[in-house]
XYZ file of C-alpha atoms in Angstrom:
685
model
C 0.000 0.000 0.000
C 1.364 3.376 -0.960
C 1.717 6.195 1.496
C -0.679 9.068 1.225
C 0.676 12.589 1.290
C -1.800 15.100 2.673
C -1.401 18.841 2.366
C -3.176 21.179 4.746
C -3.411 24.884 4.030
C -1.676 26.973 6.624
C -2.816 30.325 7.862
C -0.707 32.060 5.277
C -2.514 30.224 2.491
C -6.026 31.123 3.623
C -7.776 33.605 1.335
C -7.725 37.072 2.770
C -11.020 38.591 3.827
C -12.072 41.630 1.835
C -14.651 44.144 2.861
C -17.691 44.367 0.627
C -18.571 47.628 -1.037
C -20.962 49.106 1.509
C -22.985 51.156 -0.918
C -25.135 49.696 -3.678
C -24.150 50.386 -7.241
C -26.914 51.294 -9.659
C -26.303 52.028 -13.283
C -29.051 53.026 -15.681
C -27.606 53.365 -19.173
C -30.795 54.954 -20.502
C -30.380 57.742 -17.987
C -28.094 60.698 -18.169
C -27.237 60.014 -14.558
C -24.043 58.113 -13.808
C -25.408 56.467 -10.678
C -23.273 54.609 -8.207
C -19.904 55.221 -9.822
C -17.321 54.010 -7.287
C -14.536 56.245 -6.058
C -10.930 55.451 -6.716
C -10.492 53.558 -3.481
C -13.126 51.009 -4.394
C -15.800 52.611 -2.207
C -18.338 55.280 -2.929
C -17.258 58.731 -1.932
C -14.795 59.018 0.902
C -13.259 55.755 2.081
C -13.602 54.628 5.707
C -10.559 55.686 7.717
C -8.733 52.940 9.536
C -9.667 52.900 13.203
C -7.891 51.347 16.102
C -9.387 48.034 17.032
C -11.150 47.530 13.716
C -11.051 43.903 12.489
C -9.146 44.950 9.359
C -6.267 46.115 11.535
C -5.843 42.857 13.440
C -3.326 41.411 11.040
C -1.075 44.457 11.282
C -1.183 44.149 15.067
C 0.285 40.693 14.942
C -2.857 38.713 15.723
C -5.889 37.289 14.025
C -9.599 37.756 14.649
C -9.924 34.075 15.596
C -7.622 34.696 18.591
C -9.990 37.255 20.117
C -12.626 36.321 22.718
C -16.149 35.839 21.397
C -17.301 39.038 23.115
C -14.662 41.137 21.322
C -15.333 39.438 17.993
C -19.050 40.173 18.329
C -18.291 43.762 19.238
C -16.025 44.182 16.209
C -18.632 42.607 13.935
C -21.347 44.964 15.194
C -19.094 48.027 14.966
C -18.276 47.247 11.334
C -21.870 46.375 10.409
C -23.988 49.011 12.132
C -22.421 52.069 10.554
C -23.891 55.110 8.861
C -22.220 54.103 5.616
C -23.805 50.646 5.637
C -27.188 52.168 6.479
C -26.897 54.557 3.545
C -25.969 51.558 1.393
C -29.510 50.247 1.934
C -30.873 53.462 0.387
C -29.622 53.469 -3.222
C -31.335 56.839 -3.799
C -28.467 58.443 -1.869
C -26.012 57.543 -4.628
C -27.948 58.959 -7.588
C -30.219 61.712 -6.260
C -27.412 64.336 -5.959
C -26.896 63.953 -9.739
C -30.593 64.266 -10.609
C -31.226 66.636 -13.538
C -34.182 68.478 -15.061
C -34.453 66.274 -18.174
C -34.493 63.181 -15.943
C -37.231 64.784 -13.834
C -39.320 65.351 -16.961
C -38.973 61.715 -18.081
C -39.836 60.375 -14.624
C -42.850 62.687 -14.324
C -44.334 61.573 -17.650
C -43.705 57.889 -16.910
C -45.035 58.138 -13.366
C -48.299 59.828 -14.389
C -48.765 57.349 -17.242
C -48.385 54.400 -14.861
C -50.763 56.143 -12.455
C -53.481 56.245 -15.121
C -52.967 52.485 -15.503
C -52.897 51.507 -11.834
C -56.062 53.380 -10.756
C -58.516 51.300 -12.833
C -56.422 48.176 -12.241
C -56.493 48.748 -8.485
C -60.285 49.084 -8.481
C -60.583 45.909 -10.562
C -58.016 43.808 -8.676
C -59.761 44.561 -5.373
C -62.712 42.586 -6.773
C -60.442 39.572 -7.291
C -59.158 39.943 -3.723
C -62.750 39.981 -2.448
C -62.382 43.463 -0.919
C -64.049 46.828 -1.412
C -62.650 48.749 -4.443
C -60.874 51.385 -2.343
C -58.489 48.739 -0.971
C -57.050 48.352 -4.460
C -56.083 52.030 -4.329
C -54.803 51.739 -0.748
C -52.414 49.071 -2.089
C -51.219 51.209 -4.992
C -49.348 54.181 -3.517
C -47.170 53.395 -0.471
C -45.080 50.748 -2.248
C -44.177 53.326 -4.918
C -42.717 55.688 -2.307
C -40.736 52.999 -0.484
C -39.327 51.509 -3.694
C -38.156 54.947 -4.851
C -35.917 55.012 -1.759
C -34.743 51.385 -1.689
C -35.204 49.880 -5.163
C -32.401 49.068 -7.596
C -34.491 48.838 -10.778
C -35.576 51.980 -12.579
C -38.488 50.142 -14.216
C -40.250 48.129 -11.485
C -43.482 49.514 -10.029
C -44.916 47.925 -6.886
C -48.621 47.611 -6.252
C -51.589 45.249 -6.540
C -51.342 42.497 -9.150
C -53.730 39.857 -10.431
C -51.822 36.951 -8.863
C -51.363 38.648 -5.473
C -55.065 39.552 -5.501
C -55.975 35.943 -6.190
C -53.652 34.713 -3.424
C -55.151 37.253 -1.021
C -58.601 35.915 -1.781
C -57.476 32.283 -1.435
C -55.702 32.655 1.900
C -57.299 35.718 3.444
C -60.457 37.498 2.423
C -62.405 34.425 1.261
C -62.268 33.131 4.849
C -63.247 36.472 6.424
C -66.735 37.583 7.457
C -68.763 39.453 4.834
C -69.143 43.198 5.465
C -71.049 44.298 2.363
C -73.956 42.724 0.467
C -75.494 43.664 -2.867
C -79.195 44.183 -3.599
C -79.684 40.454 -4.177
C -78.076 39.476 -0.875
C -74.786 38.218 -2.354
C -71.539 39.125 -0.587
C -69.786 42.026 -2.337
C -66.852 42.623 0.031
C -65.317 40.902 3.026
C -63.539 42.066 6.134
C -59.991 43.191 5.186
C -58.281 42.289 8.485
C -56.793 38.989 7.272
C -55.609 40.530 4.001
C -53.905 43.460 5.762
C -52.265 41.202 8.344
C -51.055 38.952 5.520
C -49.342 42.020 4.045
C -47.467 42.664 7.288
C -46.410 39.027 7.715
C -45.309 38.811 4.068
C -43.204 41.929 4.496
C -41.571 40.610 7.664
C -40.657 37.326 5.948
C -39.327 39.111 2.856
C -37.305 41.552 4.947
C -35.886 38.698 7.036
C -34.884 36.845 3.878
C -33.143 39.990 2.685
C -31.242 40.469 5.938
C -30.184 36.804 5.940
C -29.497 36.926 2.182
C -31.837 34.017 1.469
C -32.836 35.174 -1.989
C -31.248 31.975 -3.280
C -34.394 30.107 -2.176
C -36.272 31.727 -5.041
C -33.896 30.005 -7.480
C -35.311 26.616 -6.486
C -38.610 27.442 -8.186
C -38.001 26.434 -11.792
C -39.174 28.382 -14.811
C -41.698 25.720 -15.959
C -43.341 25.824 -12.517
C -43.568 29.633 -12.520
C -44.843 29.675 -16.099
C -47.511 27.027 -15.467
C -48.619 28.718 -12.254
C -48.952 32.079 -14.013
C -50.979 30.588 -16.883
C -53.247 28.668 -14.495
C -53.744 31.760 -12.334
C -54.618 33.820 -15.415
C -57.229 31.292 -16.526
C -58.642 31.056 -13.004
C -58.887 34.856 -12.750
C -60.495 35.188 -16.192
C -63.111 32.539 -15.423
C -63.731 34.160 -12.038
C -64.414 37.520 -13.722
C -66.629 35.922 -16.354
C -69.445 35.668 -13.816
C -69.245 39.443 -13.299
C -69.309 40.074 -17.043
C -72.447 37.949 -17.318
C -73.974 39.449 -14.179
C -74.350 36.072 -12.421
C -74.761 35.626 -8.669
C -74.046 32.815 -6.191
C -71.200 31.275 -8.202
C -68.694 29.036 -6.387
C -65.078 30.218 -5.928
C -63.435 26.854 -6.741
C -62.401 26.665 -10.383
C -64.143 23.461 -11.481
C -67.307 24.269 -9.534
C -67.108 27.797 -10.901
C -67.074 26.588 -14.497
C -70.019 24.293 -13.780
C -72.045 27.048 -12.068
C -71.408 29.533 -14.882
C -72.554 27.036 -17.516
C -75.595 26.149 -15.416
C -76.601 29.783 -14.863
C -76.075 31.129 -18.369
C -79.896 31.583 -18.787
C -79.719 34.075 -15.882
C -77.289 36.336 -17.789
C -77.973 40.072 -17.485
C -77.838 41.368 -21.036
C -76.622 44.897 -20.274
C -73.844 43.650 -17.996
C -72.730 41.221 -20.691
C -72.841 43.944 -23.358
C -70.808 46.339 -21.253
C -68.270 43.637 -20.368
C -67.750 42.395 -23.931
C -67.355 45.938 -25.262
C -64.801 46.664 -22.497
C -62.755 43.558 -23.373
C -62.693 44.323 -27.100
C -61.946 48.015 -26.535
C -59.042 47.260 -24.173
C -57.451 44.773 -26.563
C -57.767 47.107 -29.580
C -56.589 50.226 -27.739
C -53.545 48.435 -26.331
C -52.464 47.564 -29.861
C -52.001 51.304 -30.493
C -49.068 51.180 -28.085
C -47.109 48.904 -30.413
C -47.810 50.697 -33.706
C -44.658 51.032 -35.824
C -44.595 54.262 -37.815
C -42.873 54.604 -41.171
C -39.335 55.875 -40.748
C -39.574 55.741 -36.973
C -36.185 54.054 -36.606
C -34.499 55.998 -39.404
C -32.594 59.018 -38.020
C -32.429 60.551 -41.499
C -36.223 60.883 -41.759
C -37.453 64.219 -40.404
C -40.820 64.212 -38.661
C -42.805 67.408 -38.258
C -43.991 68.542 -34.837
C -47.735 67.931 -35.508
C -46.942 64.367 -36.608
C -44.881 63.796 -33.455
C -47.729 65.095 -31.303
C -50.230 62.868 -33.120
C -48.023 59.795 -32.682
C -47.558 60.582 -28.986
C -51.321 60.969 -28.575
C -51.940 57.585 -30.227
C -49.329 55.984 -27.957
C -50.910 57.543 -24.864
C -54.315 56.191 -25.921
C -52.814 52.715 -26.110
C -50.989 53.078 -22.804
C -54.016 54.440 -20.952
C -56.430 51.933 -22.477
C -57.731 50.750 -19.107
C -58.384 54.289 -17.901
C -60.104 55.277 -21.154
C -62.429 52.270 -21.071
C -63.350 52.802 -17.408
C -63.911 56.562 -17.815
C -66.062 56.203 -20.925
C -68.147 53.363 -19.462
C -68.706 55.334 -16.230
C -69.642 58.440 -18.250
C -72.201 56.476 -20.283
C -73.817 55.068 -17.120
C -73.864 58.534 -15.481
C -75.512 60.116 -18.542
C -78.144 57.386 -18.776
C -78.832 57.664 -15.041
C -79.253 61.451 -15.314
C -82.074 60.902 -17.818
C -84.208 59.282 -15.148
C -83.540 55.620 -15.912
C -83.092 53.296 -12.935
C -79.739 52.087 -14.168
C -79.091 49.716 -11.232
C -81.890 47.435 -12.408
C -80.003 46.713 -15.633
C -76.277 47.243 -14.865
C -74.279 46.371 -11.743
C -72.300 49.470 -10.730
C -69.417 49.820 -8.285
C -71.473 51.933 -5.891
C -70.261 54.149 -3.069
C -66.558 54.006 -2.316
C -65.017 55.318 0.884
C -63.101 58.444 -0.069
C -60.045 60.032 1.463
C -56.793 58.603 2.768
C -56.825 55.409 4.840
C -55.945 55.774 8.529
C -52.295 55.142 9.364
C -52.398 52.385 11.991
C -50.876 48.948 12.614
C -52.783 45.890 11.349
C -55.161 44.172 13.754
C -54.359 40.627 14.855
C -57.965 39.665 15.529
C -61.392 40.331 14.073
C -63.847 41.840 16.489
C -66.611 44.268 15.614
C -70.074 44.981 16.908
C -71.339 45.096 13.316
C -70.196 41.515 12.568
C -71.861 38.373 13.755
C -68.600 36.459 14.111
C -65.193 37.178 15.569
C -61.744 35.626 15.257
C -59.088 35.420 17.949
C -55.386 35.845 17.148
C -54.854 32.063 17.133
C -57.779 31.585 14.749
C -56.479 34.343 12.469
C -53.023 32.746 12.139
C -54.449 29.240 11.647
C -56.789 30.622 8.970
C -53.917 32.234 7.063
C -52.045 28.899 7.257
C -49.673 28.181 4.409
C -50.392 31.584 2.889
C -47.909 33.114 5.349
C -45.125 31.326 3.446
C -46.553 31.031 -0.077
C -47.626 34.667 -0.595
C -44.222 36.276 0.154
C -42.428 33.615 -1.871
C -44.628 34.263 -4.905
C -44.220 38.013 -4.446
C -40.435 37.617 -4.520
C -40.548 35.338 -7.563
C -42.728 37.796 -9.443
C -40.599 40.821 -8.570
C -37.275 39.084 -9.276
C -38.473 37.724 -12.620
C -39.733 41.147 -13.711
C -36.652 42.958 -12.428
C -34.198 40.629 -14.141
C -36.146 40.697 -17.417
C -36.200 44.493 -17.677
C -32.662 44.876 -16.334
C -31.484 42.552 -19.106
C -33.521 44.415 -21.730
C -32.268 47.842 -20.623
C -28.686 46.771 -19.890
C -28.317 47.306 -16.159
C -28.099 45.102 -13.069
C -30.371 44.725 -10.068
C -29.238 43.591 -6.625
C -31.416 40.662 -5.453
C -30.682 41.135 -1.744
C -31.530 44.831 -1.911
C -34.728 43.981 -3.801
C -35.726 41.660 -0.959
C -35.196 44.471 1.529
C -37.150 46.898 -0.636
C -40.207 44.721 -1.224
C -40.222 43.565 2.410
C -40.124 47.125 3.722
C -42.766 48.183 1.180
C -45.190 45.497 2.365
C -44.587 46.278 6.045
C -45.210 50.012 5.598
C -48.149 49.394 3.230
C -49.877 47.254 5.856
C -50.169 50.409 7.997
C -52.330 52.022 5.282
C -54.712 49.040 4.878
C -53.006 47.508 1.842
C -53.181 43.874 0.834
C -49.933 42.152 -0.353
C -48.112 43.939 -3.166
C -45.369 43.001 -5.585
C -43.944 44.068 -8.950
C -46.480 44.350 -11.768
C -45.353 43.140 -15.184
C -47.891 45.182 -17.182
C -47.235 48.450 -15.325
C -43.468 47.860 -15.343
C -43.664 47.478 -19.126
C -45.626 50.738 -19.373
C -43.082 52.423 -17.097
C -40.155 51.268 -19.204
C -41.807 52.212 -22.509
C -42.684 55.639 -21.096
C -38.979 56.396 -20.773
C -38.544 56.292 -16.991
C -34.982 56.956 -15.880
C -34.952 56.410 -12.121
C -37.162 54.812 -9.437
C -38.352 58.343 -8.592
C -41.014 57.950 -11.283
C -42.948 55.872 -8.756
C -43.397 58.951 -6.555
C -45.606 60.561 -9.207
C -47.578 57.336 -9.597
C -48.240 57.243 -5.860
C -49.139 60.946 -5.808
C -51.724 60.456 -8.575
C -53.321 57.550 -6.683
C -53.560 59.707 -3.541
C -55.158 62.475 -5.602
C -57.718 59.986 -6.916
C -58.510 58.829 -3.365
C -59.063 62.385 -2.161
C -60.854 63.905 -5.159
C -62.227 61.280 -7.562
C -63.878 58.627 -5.370
C -67.412 60.131 -5.701
C -67.196 59.610 -9.475
C -66.270 55.926 -9.101
C -69.898 55.203 -8.147
C -70.953 54.868 -11.809
C -68.153 52.523 -12.931
C -69.838 49.301 -14.164
C -68.448 46.177 -12.517
C -68.687 44.411 -15.866
C -66.310 47.011 -17.349
C -63.788 46.443 -14.539
C -64.106 42.680 -15.085
C -63.501 43.228 -18.796
C -60.349 45.225 -18.007
C -59.082 42.349 -15.853
C -59.839 39.684 -18.469
C -58.099 41.716 -21.204
C -55.044 42.021 -18.936
C -54.719 38.408 -17.754
C -55.342 36.597 -21.057
C -51.935 37.854 -22.168
C -50.354 35.998 -19.241
C -51.287 32.583 -20.689
C -48.172 31.218 -22.413
C -49.123 28.307 -24.650
C -45.900 28.574 -26.664
C -43.913 27.225 -23.713
C -45.083 23.678 -24.446
C -43.507 23.690 -27.892
C -40.307 25.316 -26.610
C -39.840 22.787 -23.804
C -40.620 19.897 -26.156
C -37.662 20.892 -28.315
C -35.367 22.003 -25.474
C -35.942 19.470 -22.662
C -38.995 17.215 -22.645
C -38.478 16.392 -18.978
C -39.426 19.965 -18.031
C -42.926 19.290 -19.343
C -43.599 17.116 -16.265
C -43.502 19.938 -13.659
C -45.185 22.236 -16.176
C -48.274 20.044 -16.600
C -48.322 18.934 -12.950
C -48.359 22.552 -11.784
C -50.897 23.673 -14.387
C -53.356 20.822 -13.839
C -52.877 20.852 -10.075
C -53.490 24.601 -9.851
C -56.787 24.316 -11.704
C -58.038 21.189 -9.938
C -56.890 21.211 -6.317
C -56.371 24.974 -6.040
C -53.830 27.608 -7.020
C -52.194 27.619 -3.601
C -51.603 23.846 -3.595
C -50.853 23.454 -7.287
C -47.657 25.469 -7.077
C -46.534 23.529 -3.983
C -47.027 20.242 -5.820
C -45.173 21.639 -8.836
C -42.245 22.786 -6.698
C -42.148 19.359 -5.027
C -42.049 17.516 -8.357
C -39.390 19.900 -9.677
C -37.199 19.360 -6.591
C -37.596 15.581 -6.843
C -36.391 15.722 -10.431
C -33.490 17.890 -9.306
C -32.516 15.453 -6.545
C -33.045 12.220 -8.498
C -29.620 12.316 -10.239
C -28.038 12.687 -6.786
C -29.880 9.610 -5.511
C -29.161 7.586 -8.657
C -25.935 9.004 -10.087
C -24.332 7.851 -13.282
C -21.740 5.149 -12.507
C -19.271 3.513 -14.875
C -18.460 -0.172 -14.253
C -15.323 -1.638 -15.839
C -14.847 -5.442 -15.649
C -11.518 -7.264 -15.795
C -10.644 -10.911 -15.298
C -10.104 -10.327 -11.601
C -11.506 -6.918 -10.602
C -14.426 -4.543 -10.997
C -13.581 -0.849 -11.325
C -16.428 1.354 -10.054
C -16.221 4.985 -11.222
C -18.960 7.365 -9.991
C -19.341 10.394 -12.259
C -19.892 12.784 -9.343
C -19.841 13.048 -5.546
C -21.455 10.278 -3.500
C -23.873 11.396 -0.792
C -26.322 9.571 1.441
C -29.185 9.142 -1.098
C -26.875 7.233 -3.475
C -24.500 5.475 -1.066
C -26.451 2.273 -0.449
C -27.508 2.017 -4.116
C -23.894 2.078 -5.340
C -22.853 -0.356 -2.596
C -25.456 -2.941 -3.636
C -24.807 -2.477 -7.367
C -21.060 -2.904 -6.904
C -21.483 -6.201 -5.022
C -24.003 -7.441 -7.582
C -21.739 -6.731 -10.566
C -18.624 -8.063 -8.796
C -20.343 -11.462 -8.460
C -21.721 -11.648 -12.006
C -21.413 -15.066 -13.721
C -20.668 -16.604 -10.322
C -17.123 -15.192 -10.297
C -15.758 -13.282 -7.340
C -13.932 -10.100 -8.386
C -12.099 -7.586 -6.262
C -13.603 -4.071 -6.257
C -11.671 -0.904 -7.049
C -13.509 2.331 -6.219
C -12.135 4.930 -8.601
C -12.564 8.277 -6.824
C -11.104 10.536 -9.507
C -14.462 12.321 -10.021
C -15.504 12.389 -6.384
C -15.692 15.904 -4.983
C -17.428 15.021 -1.726
C -18.255 12.163 0.639
C -20.675 12.470 3.523
C -20.844 10.336 6.661
C -23.415 7.920 5.213
C -21.243 7.308 2.142
C -18.253 6.522 4.371
C -20.390 4.079 6.362
C -21.395 2.399 3.085
C -17.706 2.022 2.187
C -17.150 0.338 5.566
C -20.118 -1.938 4.928
C -18.886 -2.790 1.417
C -15.427 -3.554 2.777
C -16.914 -5.899 5.373
C -19.011 -7.670 2.710
C -15.912 -8.059 0.508
C -13.944 -9.625 3.366
C -16.737 -12.123 4.040
C -16.776 -13.073 0.359
C -12.974 -13.367 0.143
C -12.674 -10.221 -1.967
C -10.752 -6.973 -1.510
C -11.852 -3.343 -1.753
C -9.265 -0.753 -2.813
C -9.897 2.984 -3.124
C -8.001 4.808 -5.875
C -7.373 8.501 -6.537
C -9.596 11.207 -5.087
C -9.251 14.802 -3.981
C -7.296 15.650 -0.850
C -10.456 16.581 1.072
C -12.073 13.224 0.261
C -8.982 11.260 1.258
C -8.727 13.229 4.515
C -12.315 12.329 5.422
C -11.611 8.651 4.788
C -8.487 8.671 6.923
C -10.112 10.491 9.835
C -13.033 8.016 9.713
C -10.700 5.194 10.876
C -11.942 2.693 8.291
C -10.567 -0.724 9.193
C -8.137 -2.229 6.612
C -8.479 0.872 4.424
C -6.335 0.677 1.285
C -5.801 3.991 -0.548
C -3.674 4.264 -3.695
C -3.023 7.064 -6.151
C -4.572 5.585 -9.310
C -6.485 2.644 -10.765
C -3.253 1.267 -12.264
C -1.702 1.246 -8.795
C -4.757 -0.606 -7.499
C -4.454 -3.216 -10.250
C -0.774 -3.619 -9.412
C -1.715 -4.030 -5.755
C -4.016 -6.878 -6.815
C -1.333 -8.332 -9.161
C -3.583 -7.834 -12.192
C -2.065 -6.885 -15.531
C -3.216 -3.479 -16.802
C -3.653 -4.926 -20.287
C -6.343 -7.252 -18.944
C -8.705 -4.319 -18.298
C -11.660 -4.301 -20.667
C -14.397 -1.713 -20.538
C -17.706 -3.440 -20.046
C -19.829 -0.299 -20.369
C -21.741 1.997 -18.099
C -24.709 1.303 -15.928
C -27.871 1.735 -17.947
C -29.384 5.149 -17.234
C -32.700 5.053 -15.378
C -35.877 5.882 -17.295
C -36.078 9.406 -15.916
C -32.487 10.116 -17.043
C -33.155 8.791 -20.547
C -36.063 11.238 -20.821
């Protein structure tokens, strides 16, 4: 047996610790601002002067941080973490606001007001999906804009209510709350918002905690097929849910399959004027939005001169396409108001939004229990948390996935980078603060982010003007929301969510990787049958199983000789695969009734856990009982160290397979490759 030479890194070979740049770097190429440009010393602005006792000075003082008592180490860690410079690093606005210019202000103002015209009708409509009164959609639309302007790293993202977050709020919160408002037919129009508001606070706390602990990596474990299938299923569920409002139907179940059945069963009860208003709203929204993508002749040719009237006309057409939702809602409300002024009892024919509470919401912390003299039922704090259940974990996770996906997509398109950890802090803080103004959970909106980007926004400050416009609507415009037809709002929602259904993904995955179709269909079918909230959990579970399966059943190459079996795993061996490889090796070593020695070729092994080492001990014992030998060949230094410290009895370690064959007195020329283990069915897919 050859000696093993182990090399251990000394202190001088350890990588030196470097201090991270304490201030976030934001760069928006489309902007005239050069945001976050680092100073010459690698930090923003003035570098931190060296202070006595700072951890960075320990080496020059002849000691190391590891030699200090725990109390001193903790003190040094806190003194280097809780600094003004680090605190300012969590507010990216500090780095670019001093360089803000008038032309940037103009771009942000136009973009912010344009997004505001989009979010006001969307907020009113999404509140219906969440099962809340319409004003709660507006309560959810302004505070996130202000917080993100301070803490966000994407110039394009706008936070606020979205279709998916509204659906999740209804699933986990408002649908289980007592009803607080009934329509003329006795059907529940709005439910108590306590659970939805508390869910906002809890989501924000979880998101902020993940940001502090830098756990954004968890979002990466939700695969693209799962997200895509969930989004498509949610869009279909939302569209079908709004179809009952378009048709003016009452007493329709909330569960998808039952909902489809009830709608088909109650089609004879359709209210004609509601249906007419809803269909017109859908068609108008789709057609108007196409104006936003009109390509004008010579638009991309710098040599073609365009007169000022033509530029104004093109801008007007683009604004009509961008503000399609607002135009449809305003015109439909105006028609209803005019008809009502002529003495017609409009409420007998069309379902209108009705009175909306005007003014700003009170600034107060969320309640942790439901108790009111006007309600017949109450909920204690324990009942509230048990009712929210899995939503406490699912809602913030989905919010992060949605925001990260949108942020990365637009950062890639506009050639800048976002900082995932800072985004976690921003969205967490936004939800926490929003819960104090009666908001339900918010996240990044894809449609409004697209509008923001196309409007030429340059910094996150554009969100301030969006929030200001929403506040103005709450204070001034709420009396005029009375005449907005619910069918028109439902039409706006349907026109928005049908674009979220991605049927092309099936063809793409079929050509790229057919195996990805499994989590795609599992998530999609599960979301529509057992519920949105459980469908995505099942999809994530299936996706993780497929991710872990190659670890449990790794690819192993078996090489047979006249007297030995060479076992070569293609990757590290961990506990899910240890026993499998042990049994397979013994089975193949005894093939044809011949007893062959086993050589474990560790050249590709990067890791061995405790269970794998125990399996090696077990295999060695089985070989001794059968009159065979087990020799381990090659391997990284770390793997060989683990084997030596494990005190494996009769352990034989050599440098290579050839050395192992020599140890067994087998000629190298006798080695004949007998092939690899057949890949399992799931691997062949």
